[in-house]
Coordinates of C-alpha atoms in Angstrom, one line a residue:
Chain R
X446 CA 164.3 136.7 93.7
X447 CA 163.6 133.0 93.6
X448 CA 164.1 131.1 90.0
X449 CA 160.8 129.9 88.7
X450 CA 159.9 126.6 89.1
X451 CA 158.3 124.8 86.3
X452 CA 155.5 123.2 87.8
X453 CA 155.9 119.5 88.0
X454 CA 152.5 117.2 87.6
X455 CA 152.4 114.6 90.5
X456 CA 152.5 110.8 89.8
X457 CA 148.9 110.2 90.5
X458 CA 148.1 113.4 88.8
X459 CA 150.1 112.4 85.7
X460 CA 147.6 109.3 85.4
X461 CA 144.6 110.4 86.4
X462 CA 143.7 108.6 89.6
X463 CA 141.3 110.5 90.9
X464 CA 139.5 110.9 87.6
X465 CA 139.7 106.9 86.7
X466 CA 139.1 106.2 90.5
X467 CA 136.0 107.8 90.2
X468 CA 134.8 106.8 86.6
X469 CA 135.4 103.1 87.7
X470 CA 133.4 103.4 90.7
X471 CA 130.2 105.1 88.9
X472 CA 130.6 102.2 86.2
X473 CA 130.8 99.7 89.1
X474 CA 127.4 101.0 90.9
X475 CA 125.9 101.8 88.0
X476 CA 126.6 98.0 86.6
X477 CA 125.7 96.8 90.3
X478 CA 122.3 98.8 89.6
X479 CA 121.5 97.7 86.7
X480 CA 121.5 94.0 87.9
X481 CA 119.9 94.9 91.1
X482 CA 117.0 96.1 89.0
X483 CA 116.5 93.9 86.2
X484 CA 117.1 96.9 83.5
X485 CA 116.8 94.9 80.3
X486 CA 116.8 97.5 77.3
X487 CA 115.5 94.8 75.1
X488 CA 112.1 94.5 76.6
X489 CA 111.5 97.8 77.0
X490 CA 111.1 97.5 72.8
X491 CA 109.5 94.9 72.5
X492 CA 106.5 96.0 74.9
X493 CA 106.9 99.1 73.8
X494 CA 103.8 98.8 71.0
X495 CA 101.9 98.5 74.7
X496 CA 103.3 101.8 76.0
X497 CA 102.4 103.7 72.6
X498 CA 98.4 102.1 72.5
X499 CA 98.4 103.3 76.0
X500 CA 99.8 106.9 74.8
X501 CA 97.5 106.9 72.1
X502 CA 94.5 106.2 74.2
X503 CA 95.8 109.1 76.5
X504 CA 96.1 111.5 73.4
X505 CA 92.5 111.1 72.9
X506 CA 91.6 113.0 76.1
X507 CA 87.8 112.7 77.5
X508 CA 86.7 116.2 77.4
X509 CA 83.2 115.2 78.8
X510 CA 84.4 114.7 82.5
X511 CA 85.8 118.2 82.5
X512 CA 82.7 119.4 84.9
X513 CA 83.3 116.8 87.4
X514 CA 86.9 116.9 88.0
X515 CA 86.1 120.8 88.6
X516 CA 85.1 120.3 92.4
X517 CA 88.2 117.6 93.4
X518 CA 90.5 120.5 91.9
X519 CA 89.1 123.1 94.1
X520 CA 89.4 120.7 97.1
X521 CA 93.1 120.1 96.0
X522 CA 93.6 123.6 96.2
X523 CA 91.8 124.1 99.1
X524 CA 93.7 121.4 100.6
X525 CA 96.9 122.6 99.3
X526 CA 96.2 126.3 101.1
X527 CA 95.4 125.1 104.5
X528 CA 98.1 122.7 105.0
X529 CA 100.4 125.5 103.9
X530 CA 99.3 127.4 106.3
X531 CA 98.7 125.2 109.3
X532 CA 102.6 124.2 108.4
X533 CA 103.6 127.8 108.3
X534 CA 101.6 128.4 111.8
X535 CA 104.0 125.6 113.6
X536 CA 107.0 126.5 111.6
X537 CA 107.6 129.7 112.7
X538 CA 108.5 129.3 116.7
X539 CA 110.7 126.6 115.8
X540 CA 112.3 128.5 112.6
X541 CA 113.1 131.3 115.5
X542 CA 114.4 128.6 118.0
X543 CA 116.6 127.3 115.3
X544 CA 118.0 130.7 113.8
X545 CA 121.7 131.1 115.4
X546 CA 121.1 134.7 115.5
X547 CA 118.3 134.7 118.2
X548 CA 119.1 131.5 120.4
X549 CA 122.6 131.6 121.6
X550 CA 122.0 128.3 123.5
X551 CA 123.6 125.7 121.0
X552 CA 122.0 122.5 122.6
X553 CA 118.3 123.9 122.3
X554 CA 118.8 125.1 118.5
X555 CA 121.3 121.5 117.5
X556 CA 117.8 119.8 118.6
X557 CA 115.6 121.8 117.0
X558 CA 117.4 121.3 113.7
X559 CA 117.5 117.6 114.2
X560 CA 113.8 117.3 114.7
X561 CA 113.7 119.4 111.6
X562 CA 116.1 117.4 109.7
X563 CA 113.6 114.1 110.5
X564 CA 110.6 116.1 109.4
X565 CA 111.8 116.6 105.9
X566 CA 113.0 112.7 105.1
X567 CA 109.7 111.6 105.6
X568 CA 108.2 111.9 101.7
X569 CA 104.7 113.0 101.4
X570 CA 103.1 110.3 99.7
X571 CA 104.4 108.0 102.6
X572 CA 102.9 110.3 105.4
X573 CA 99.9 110.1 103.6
X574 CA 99.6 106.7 103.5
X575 CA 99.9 106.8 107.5
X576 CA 97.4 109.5 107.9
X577 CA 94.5 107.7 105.8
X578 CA 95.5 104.6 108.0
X579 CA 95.1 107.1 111.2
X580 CA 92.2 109.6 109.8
X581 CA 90.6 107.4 107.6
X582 CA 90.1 108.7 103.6
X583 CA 89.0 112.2 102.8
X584 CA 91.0 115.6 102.9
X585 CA 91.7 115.6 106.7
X586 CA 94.4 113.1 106.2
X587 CA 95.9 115.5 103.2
X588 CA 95.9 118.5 104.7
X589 CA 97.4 117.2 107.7
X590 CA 100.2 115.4 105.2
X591 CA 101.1 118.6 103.7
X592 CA 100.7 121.0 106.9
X593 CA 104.0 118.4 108.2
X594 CA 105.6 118.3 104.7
X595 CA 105.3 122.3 105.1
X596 CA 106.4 122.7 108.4
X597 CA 109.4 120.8 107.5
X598 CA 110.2 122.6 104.7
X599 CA 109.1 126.6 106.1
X600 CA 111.0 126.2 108.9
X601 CA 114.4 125.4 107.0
X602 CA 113.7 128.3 104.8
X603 CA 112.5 130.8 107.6
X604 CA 115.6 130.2 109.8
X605 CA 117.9 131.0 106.9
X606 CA 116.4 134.2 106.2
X607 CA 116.0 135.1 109.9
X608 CA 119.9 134.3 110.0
X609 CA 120.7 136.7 107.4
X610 CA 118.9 139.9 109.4
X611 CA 120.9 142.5 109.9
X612 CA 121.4 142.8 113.8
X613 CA 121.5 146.6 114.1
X614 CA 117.8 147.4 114.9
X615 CA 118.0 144.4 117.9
X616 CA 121.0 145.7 119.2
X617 CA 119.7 149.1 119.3
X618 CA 116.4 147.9 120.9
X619 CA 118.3 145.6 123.6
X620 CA 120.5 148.3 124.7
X621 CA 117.1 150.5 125.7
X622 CA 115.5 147.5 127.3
X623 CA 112.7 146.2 125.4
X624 CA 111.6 142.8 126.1
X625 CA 112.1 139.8 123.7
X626 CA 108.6 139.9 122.2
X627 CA 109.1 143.7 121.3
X628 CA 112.4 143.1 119.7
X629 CA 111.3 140.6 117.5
X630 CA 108.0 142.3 116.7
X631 CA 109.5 145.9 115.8
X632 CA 112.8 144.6 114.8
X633 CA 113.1 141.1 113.2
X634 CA 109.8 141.1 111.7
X635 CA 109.9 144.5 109.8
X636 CA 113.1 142.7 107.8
X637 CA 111.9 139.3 107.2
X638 CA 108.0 139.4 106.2
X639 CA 108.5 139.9 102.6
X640 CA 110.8 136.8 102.3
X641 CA 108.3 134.8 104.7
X642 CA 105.5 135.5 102.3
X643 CA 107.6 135.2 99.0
X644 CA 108.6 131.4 101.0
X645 CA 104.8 130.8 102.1
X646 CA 103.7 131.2 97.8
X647 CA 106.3 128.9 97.1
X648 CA 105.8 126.4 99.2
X649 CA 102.2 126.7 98.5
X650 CA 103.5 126.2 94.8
X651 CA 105.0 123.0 95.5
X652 CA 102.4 122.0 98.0
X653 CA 99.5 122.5 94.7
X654 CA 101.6 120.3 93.0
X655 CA 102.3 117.7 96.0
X656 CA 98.6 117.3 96.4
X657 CA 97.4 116.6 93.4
X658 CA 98.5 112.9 93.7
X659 CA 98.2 112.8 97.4
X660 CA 94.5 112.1 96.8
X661 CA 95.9 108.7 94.9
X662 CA 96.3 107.1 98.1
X663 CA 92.8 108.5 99.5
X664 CA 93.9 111.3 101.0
X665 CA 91.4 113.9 98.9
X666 CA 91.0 116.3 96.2
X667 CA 91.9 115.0 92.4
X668 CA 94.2 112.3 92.9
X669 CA 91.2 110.3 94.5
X670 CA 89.8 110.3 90.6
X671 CA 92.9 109.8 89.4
X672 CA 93.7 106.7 90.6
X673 CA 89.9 105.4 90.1
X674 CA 91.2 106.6 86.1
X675 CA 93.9 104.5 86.3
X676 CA 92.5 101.4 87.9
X677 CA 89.4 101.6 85.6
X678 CA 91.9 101.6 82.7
X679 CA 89.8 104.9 81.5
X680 CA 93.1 106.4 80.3
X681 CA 91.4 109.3 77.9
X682 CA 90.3 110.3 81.7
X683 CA 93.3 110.2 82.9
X684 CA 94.5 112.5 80.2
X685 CA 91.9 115.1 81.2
X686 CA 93.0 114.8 85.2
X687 CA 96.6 115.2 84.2
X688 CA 96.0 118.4 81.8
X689 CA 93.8 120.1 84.3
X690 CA 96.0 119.5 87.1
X691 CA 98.5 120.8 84.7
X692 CA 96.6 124.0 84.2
X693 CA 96.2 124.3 88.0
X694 CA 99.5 124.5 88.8
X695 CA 100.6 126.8 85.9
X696 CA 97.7 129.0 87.2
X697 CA 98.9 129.0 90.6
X698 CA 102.7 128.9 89.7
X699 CA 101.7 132.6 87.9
X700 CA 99.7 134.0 90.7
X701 CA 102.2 133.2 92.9
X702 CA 105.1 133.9 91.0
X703 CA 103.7 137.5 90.0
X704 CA 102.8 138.4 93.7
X705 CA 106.3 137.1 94.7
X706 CA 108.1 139.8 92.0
X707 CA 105.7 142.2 94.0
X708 CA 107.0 141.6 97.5
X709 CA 110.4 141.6 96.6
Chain Z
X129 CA 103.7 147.9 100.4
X130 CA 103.4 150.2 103.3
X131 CA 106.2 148.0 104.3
X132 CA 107.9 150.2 102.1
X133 CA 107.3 153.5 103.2
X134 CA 107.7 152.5 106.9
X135 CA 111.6 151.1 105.7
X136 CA 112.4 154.4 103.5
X137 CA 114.8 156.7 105.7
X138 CA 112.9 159.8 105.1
X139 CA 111.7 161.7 108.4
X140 CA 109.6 164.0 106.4
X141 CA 105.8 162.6 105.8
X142 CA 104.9 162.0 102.2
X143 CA 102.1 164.8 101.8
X144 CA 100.2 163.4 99.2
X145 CA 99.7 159.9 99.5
X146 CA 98.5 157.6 96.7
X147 CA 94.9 156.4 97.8
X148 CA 95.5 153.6 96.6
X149 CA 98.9 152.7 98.8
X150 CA 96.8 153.7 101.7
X151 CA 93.8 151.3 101.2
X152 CA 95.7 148.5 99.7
X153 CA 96.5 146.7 103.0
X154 CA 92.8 146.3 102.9
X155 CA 92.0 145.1 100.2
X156 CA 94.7 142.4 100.6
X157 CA 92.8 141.9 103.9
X158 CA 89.6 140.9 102.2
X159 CA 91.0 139.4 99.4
X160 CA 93.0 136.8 101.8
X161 CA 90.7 136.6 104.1
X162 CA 88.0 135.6 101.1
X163 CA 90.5 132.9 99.9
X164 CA 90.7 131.4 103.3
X165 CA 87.1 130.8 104.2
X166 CA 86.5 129.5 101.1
X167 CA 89.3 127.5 101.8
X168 CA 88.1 126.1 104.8
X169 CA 84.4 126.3 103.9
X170 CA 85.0 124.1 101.3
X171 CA 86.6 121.3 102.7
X172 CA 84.5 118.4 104.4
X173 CA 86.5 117.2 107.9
X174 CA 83.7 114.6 108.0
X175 CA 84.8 111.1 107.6
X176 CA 87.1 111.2 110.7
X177 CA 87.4 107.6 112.1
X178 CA 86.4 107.0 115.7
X179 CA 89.2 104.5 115.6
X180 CA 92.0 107.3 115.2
X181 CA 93.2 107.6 118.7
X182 CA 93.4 103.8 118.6
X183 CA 95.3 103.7 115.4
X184 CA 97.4 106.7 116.3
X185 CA 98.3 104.9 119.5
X186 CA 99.4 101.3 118.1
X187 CA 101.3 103.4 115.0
X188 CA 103.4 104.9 117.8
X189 CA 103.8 102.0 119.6
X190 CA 105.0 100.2 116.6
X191 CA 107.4 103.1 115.8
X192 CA 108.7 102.7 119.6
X193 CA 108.9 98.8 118.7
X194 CA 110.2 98.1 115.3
X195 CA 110.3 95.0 114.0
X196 CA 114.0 94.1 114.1
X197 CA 114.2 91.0 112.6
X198 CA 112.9 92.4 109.0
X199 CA 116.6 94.1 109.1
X200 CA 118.1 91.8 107.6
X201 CA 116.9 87.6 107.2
X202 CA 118.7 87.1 104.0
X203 CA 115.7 86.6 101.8
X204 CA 116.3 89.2 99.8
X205 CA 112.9 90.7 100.6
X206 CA 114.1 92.3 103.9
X207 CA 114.8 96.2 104.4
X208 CA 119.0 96.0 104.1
X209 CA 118.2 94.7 100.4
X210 CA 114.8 97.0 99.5
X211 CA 117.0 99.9 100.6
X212 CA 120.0 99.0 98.5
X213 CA 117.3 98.4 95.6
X214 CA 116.0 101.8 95.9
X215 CA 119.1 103.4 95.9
X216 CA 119.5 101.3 92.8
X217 CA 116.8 102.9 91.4
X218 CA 117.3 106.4 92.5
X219 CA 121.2 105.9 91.1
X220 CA 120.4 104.6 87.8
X221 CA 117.5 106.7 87.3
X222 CA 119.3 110.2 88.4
X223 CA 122.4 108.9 85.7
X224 CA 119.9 108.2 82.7
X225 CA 118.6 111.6 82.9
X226 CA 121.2 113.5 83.6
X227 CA 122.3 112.4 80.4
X228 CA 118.9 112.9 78.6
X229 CA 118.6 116.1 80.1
X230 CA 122.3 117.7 78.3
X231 CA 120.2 118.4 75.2
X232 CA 117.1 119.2 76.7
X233 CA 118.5 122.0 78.7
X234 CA 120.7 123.3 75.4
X235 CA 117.1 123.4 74.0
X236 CA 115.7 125.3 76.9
X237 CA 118.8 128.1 77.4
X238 CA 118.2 131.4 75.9
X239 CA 121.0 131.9 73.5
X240 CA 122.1 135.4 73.0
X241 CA 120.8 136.4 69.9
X242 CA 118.2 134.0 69.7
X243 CA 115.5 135.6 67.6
X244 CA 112.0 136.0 69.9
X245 CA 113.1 133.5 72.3
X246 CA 111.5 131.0 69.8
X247 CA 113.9 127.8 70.8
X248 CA 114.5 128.3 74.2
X249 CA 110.8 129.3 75.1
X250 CA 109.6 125.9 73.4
X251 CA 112.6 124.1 75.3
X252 CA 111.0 125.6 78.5
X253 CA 107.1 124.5 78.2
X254 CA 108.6 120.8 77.3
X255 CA 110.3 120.8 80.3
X256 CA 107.4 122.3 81.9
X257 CA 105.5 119.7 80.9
X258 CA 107.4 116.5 82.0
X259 CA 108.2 118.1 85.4
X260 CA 104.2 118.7 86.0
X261 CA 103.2 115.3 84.7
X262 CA 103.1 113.4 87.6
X263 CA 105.7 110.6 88.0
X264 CA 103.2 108.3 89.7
X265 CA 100.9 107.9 86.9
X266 CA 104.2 107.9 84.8
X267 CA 105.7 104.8 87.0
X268 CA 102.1 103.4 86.3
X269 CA 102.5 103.7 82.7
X270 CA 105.8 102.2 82.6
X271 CA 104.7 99.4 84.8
X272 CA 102.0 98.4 81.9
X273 CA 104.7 98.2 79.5
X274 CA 107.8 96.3 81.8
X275 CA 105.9 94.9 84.0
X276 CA 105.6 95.6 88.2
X277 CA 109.4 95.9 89.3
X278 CA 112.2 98.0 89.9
X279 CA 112.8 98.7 86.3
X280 CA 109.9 100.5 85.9
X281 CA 110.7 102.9 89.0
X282 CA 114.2 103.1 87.2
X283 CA 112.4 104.8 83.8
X284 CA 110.0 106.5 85.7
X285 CA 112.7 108.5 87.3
X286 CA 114.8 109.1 84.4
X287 CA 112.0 110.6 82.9
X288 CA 110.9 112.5 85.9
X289 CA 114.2 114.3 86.4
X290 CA 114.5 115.2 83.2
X291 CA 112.0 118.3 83.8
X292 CA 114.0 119.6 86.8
X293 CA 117.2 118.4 85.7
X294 CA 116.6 120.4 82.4
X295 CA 115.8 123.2 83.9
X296 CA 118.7 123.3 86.1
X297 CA 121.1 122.5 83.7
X298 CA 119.7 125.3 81.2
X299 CA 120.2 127.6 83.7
X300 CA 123.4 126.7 84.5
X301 CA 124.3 127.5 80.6
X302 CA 122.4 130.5 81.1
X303 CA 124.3 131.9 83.6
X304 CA 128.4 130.3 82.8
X305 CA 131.2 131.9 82.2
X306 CA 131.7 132.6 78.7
X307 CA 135.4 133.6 78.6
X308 CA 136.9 130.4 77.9
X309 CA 134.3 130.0 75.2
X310 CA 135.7 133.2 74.0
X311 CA 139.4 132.5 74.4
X312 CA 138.9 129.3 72.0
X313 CA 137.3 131.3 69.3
X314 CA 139.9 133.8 69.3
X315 CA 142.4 131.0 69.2
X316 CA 140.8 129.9 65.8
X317 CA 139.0 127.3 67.6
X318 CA 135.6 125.4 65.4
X319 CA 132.7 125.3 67.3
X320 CA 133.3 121.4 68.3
X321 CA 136.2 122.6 69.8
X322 CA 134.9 125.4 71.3
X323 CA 132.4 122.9 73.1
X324 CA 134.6 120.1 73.9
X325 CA 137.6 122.3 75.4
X326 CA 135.5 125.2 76.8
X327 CA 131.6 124.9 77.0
X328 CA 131.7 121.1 78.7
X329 CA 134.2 122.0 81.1
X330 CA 133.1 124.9 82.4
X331 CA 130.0 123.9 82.6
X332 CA 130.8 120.2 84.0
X333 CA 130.9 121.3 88.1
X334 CA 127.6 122.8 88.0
X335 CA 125.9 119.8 86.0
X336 CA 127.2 117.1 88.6
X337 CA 126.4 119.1 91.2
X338 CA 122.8 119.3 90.1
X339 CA 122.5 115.8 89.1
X340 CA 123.5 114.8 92.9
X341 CA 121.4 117.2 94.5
X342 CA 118.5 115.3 92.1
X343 CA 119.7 112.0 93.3
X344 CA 119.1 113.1 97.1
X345 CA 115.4 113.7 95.5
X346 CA 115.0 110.8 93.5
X347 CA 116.0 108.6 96.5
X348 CA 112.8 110.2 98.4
X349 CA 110.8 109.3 95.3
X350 CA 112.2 106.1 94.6
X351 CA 110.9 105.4 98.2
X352 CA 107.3 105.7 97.7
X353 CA 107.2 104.5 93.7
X354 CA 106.8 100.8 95.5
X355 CA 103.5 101.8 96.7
X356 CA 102.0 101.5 93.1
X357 CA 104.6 98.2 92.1
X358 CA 107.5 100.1 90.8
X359 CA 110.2 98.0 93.1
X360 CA 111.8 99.6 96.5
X361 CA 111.2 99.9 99.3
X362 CA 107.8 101.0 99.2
X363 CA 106.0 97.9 98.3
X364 CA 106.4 96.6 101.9
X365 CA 105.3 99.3 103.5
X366 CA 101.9 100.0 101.6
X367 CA 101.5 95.9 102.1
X368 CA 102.6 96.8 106.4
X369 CA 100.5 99.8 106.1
X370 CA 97.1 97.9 104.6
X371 CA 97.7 95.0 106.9
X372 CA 97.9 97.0 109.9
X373 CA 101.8 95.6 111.1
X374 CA 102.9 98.8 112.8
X375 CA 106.3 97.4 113.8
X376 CA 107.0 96.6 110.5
X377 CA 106.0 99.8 109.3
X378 CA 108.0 101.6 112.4
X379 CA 111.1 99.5 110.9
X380 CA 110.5 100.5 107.2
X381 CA 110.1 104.6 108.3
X382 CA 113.6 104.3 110.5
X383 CA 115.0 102.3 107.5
X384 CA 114.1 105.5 105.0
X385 CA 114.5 107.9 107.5
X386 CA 118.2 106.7 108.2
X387 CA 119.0 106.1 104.3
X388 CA 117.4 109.7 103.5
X389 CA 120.1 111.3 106.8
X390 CA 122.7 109.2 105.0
X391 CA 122.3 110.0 101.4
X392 CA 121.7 114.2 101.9
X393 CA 124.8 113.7 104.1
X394 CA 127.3 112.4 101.8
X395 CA 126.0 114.2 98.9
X396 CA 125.8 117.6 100.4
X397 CA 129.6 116.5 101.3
X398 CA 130.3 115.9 97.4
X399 CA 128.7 118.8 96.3
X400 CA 131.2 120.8 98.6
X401 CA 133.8 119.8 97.4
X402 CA 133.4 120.0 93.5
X403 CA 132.1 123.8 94.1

């Protein structure tokens, strides 16, 4: 038996290096970032009787406009469905390219994931404002924003479920010689469709949510009237846009959060 | 749901089956099926320019040429310095809130015998709240009050993230461990104690790895707060975008796309190692 050691602490551990290494650097970026953005605490107070009118002026909301906001919200919606879907429609192939599980060849799946990877940088407001350049304003250019923002996002999601599959069913299919299509058809889709339908709400959650402002840069559905709100300083309209949009997604959030407890 | 029945390992057939498990593939039919054409019924694809294919054309050609000079001219209002100033933004924004978002998310945890989930279920709709509101209109609000700049993206952010952040974090409490808690109350430990020496480190991991995976977010929104004067990087490219200078804009996308690649890297690297 070996004597027991009391356990010595390590110079740098004694001081704290690492610790005080990395509390100077936070200070040192966050300092740096301050500077870099003109953060001055003071003027936040003294403007801030102009923030609180503006609050006030919001707390007063314009109930009258309710009935026309009604048809920009369905169009969000609308919008919000079809992207999802389109997204979902081009996701899958490439979700199945990029699952380790399926594709053994590493080149074909490293670029699919790279492609994928570029997709989702790309924020949604900024792809809208390419697509109203491309398609011109209206709900084309949205839909089309959110079917890429989708596809990014789907296909991340969909190849990590289809890599968690259990392989037996394939195995058993492959080793009495049914083609590719038929493996995946009787044997990878069976385990994965309620996950790819819990994925699809979600997204579509997010994508609800995503598209109510999309509309700010003329891309459709409510944001188009929120931004005339705004512009038009009509903030007790801009109070009504914001708690209907609010309602919206709680709506849609609870349909699609009770459907997913259903599926899984 | 007839997924179910198709999965369950008995060879036997169920004999009496439920008429409704047998229709209810059908009525889902209809029932999606009804949401999609009024889905696409009720959208208008008129409005489509006849100048697309043109447009689309000189975009990708400005993608393909990117305006290389805007890199970096010393100005102070070329990409290398927008970029750092967004990640300004994103960085100070992301730390403000984490810190505003401690109590919040105390607020928002269910305690264990919490009476009705009275606190916690109030905690959660104000958290619900901010993360709904959206942080355009909130950048736009604090641009009245500042002024157009990069401070307003900065409190536009930290009040964003508080709603996600919150939510996170209060989950996080939700679900720690609570033996050290215990260990200090057996000691004889107060409940500052018990906070200081077993609640905040426990919980500390989780909370920083949160806030970072915010900060990869908040540098995607920081991005596109320019377009409505909240400082960043996306100031120039609504101006490149309105004015039509599709190498500029092909430069500003590879800027944010190469930032984004960056950021998620070496944060996803951080987060690895604290959990």
């Amino acid at each position: 038996m070996t004597t027991p050691e009391i356990p010595q602490r390590s110079w740098s551990q004694r001081w704290h290096v690492k610790a005080v290494g990395w509390t100077a650097l936070l200070v040192a970026l966050l300092m740096g970032s301050s500077k870099m953005t003109g953060v001055d605490v003071g003027m936040f107070f003294s403007n801030f009787d102009q923030f609180t009118n503006l609050l006030v002026r919001m707390s007063q909301p314009a109930w009258s406009y309710v009935p026309i906001i009604i048809q920009p919200l369905y169009e969000t919606i609308q919008m919000a469905i079809l992207g999802t879907t389109i997204g979902t429609v081009f996701a899958v192939p490439f979700a199945v390219l990029a699952a380790s599980n399926l594709v053994h060849n590493r080149w074909l799946r490293g670029i699919i994931r790279l492609i994928l990877d570029l997709v989702r940088t790309l924020p949604d407001l900024l792809l809208a404002a390419i697509f109203v350049a491309i398609f011109g304003i209206g709900s084309t250019a949205g839909v089309i924003t959110l079917a890429i923002f989708s596809f990014g996002m789907i296909s991340k999601l969909f190849y990590e479920v289809i890599e968690t599959i259990d392989m037996g069913p394939l195995e058993a299919m492959e080793s009495v010689g049914a083609s590719k299509v038929t493996i995946i058809w009787y044997a990878v889709l069976p385990q994965i469709m309620n996950q790819f339908v819990s994925y699809f709400l979600y997204t579509l959650e997010i994508n609800v949510r995503a598209s109510t402002v999309l509309g700010y840069l003329g891309a459709g559905g409510i944001g188009v009237f929120l931004q005339r709100s705004l512009s038009e300083f009509d903030y007790n309209k801009t109070a009504v846009i914001i708690l209907a949009t609010l309602v919206v997604v709680m709506v849609i959030d609870g349909v699609s959060n009770h459907l997913r407890r259903v599926l899984l | 749901m007839n997924m179910q029945t198709t999965m369950a390992n008995k060879p036997e057939k169920p004999v009496h089956l439920n008429p409704w498990r047998r229709w209810s593939w059908l009525i889902w039919l209809i029932l999606v099926a009804g949401v999609y054409t009024w889905a696409i019924t009720g959208l208008h694809f008129t409005g489509l320019q006849e100048s697309a294919g043109s447009v689309s054309k000189s975009i990708v050609h400005g993608l393909v040429n990117p305006d290389w000079a805007y890199v970096y001219n010393g100005s102070g209002e070329d990409l290398v310095s927008l970029i750092i100033q967004t990640l300004a933004i994103a960085l100070l924004g992301t730390f403000v809130s984490a810190i505003i978002s401690v109590p919040f998310a105390f607020w928002a945890a269910r305690g264990e015998h919490e009476w009705g989930h009275l606190r916690s279920g109030s905690g959660k709709i104000v958290l619900t709240l901010i993360r709904t509101f959206p942080e355009i209109v909130l950048a736009i609000m604090f641009i009245k009050a500042v002024g157009p700049g990069s401070y307003a993206g900065v409190l536009a952010v930290s009040i964003h993230s508080i709603g996600m952040l919150g939510k996170l974090f209060s989950e996080a409490i939700e679900n720690m461990d609570r033996g050290a808690e215990e260990a200090i109350v057996s000691a004889g430990g107060n409940s500052p104690q018990v906070f200081m020496l077993a609640t905040i480190p426990t919980i500390m991991p989780e909370f920083i790895s949160y806030t970072l995976y915010r900060f990869e977010i908040a540098v995607r929104s920081a991005s596109i707060l320019g377009m409505v004067g909240a400082g960043g990087i996306g100031t120039p490219m609504i101006f490149a975008i309105q004015t039509r200078a599709w190498s500029r804009v092909g430069i500003i996308l590879l800027g944010i796309v190469v930032m984004v690649l960056l950021i998620d890297t070496l944060s996803e690297q951080l987060r690895k190692r604290l959990i």
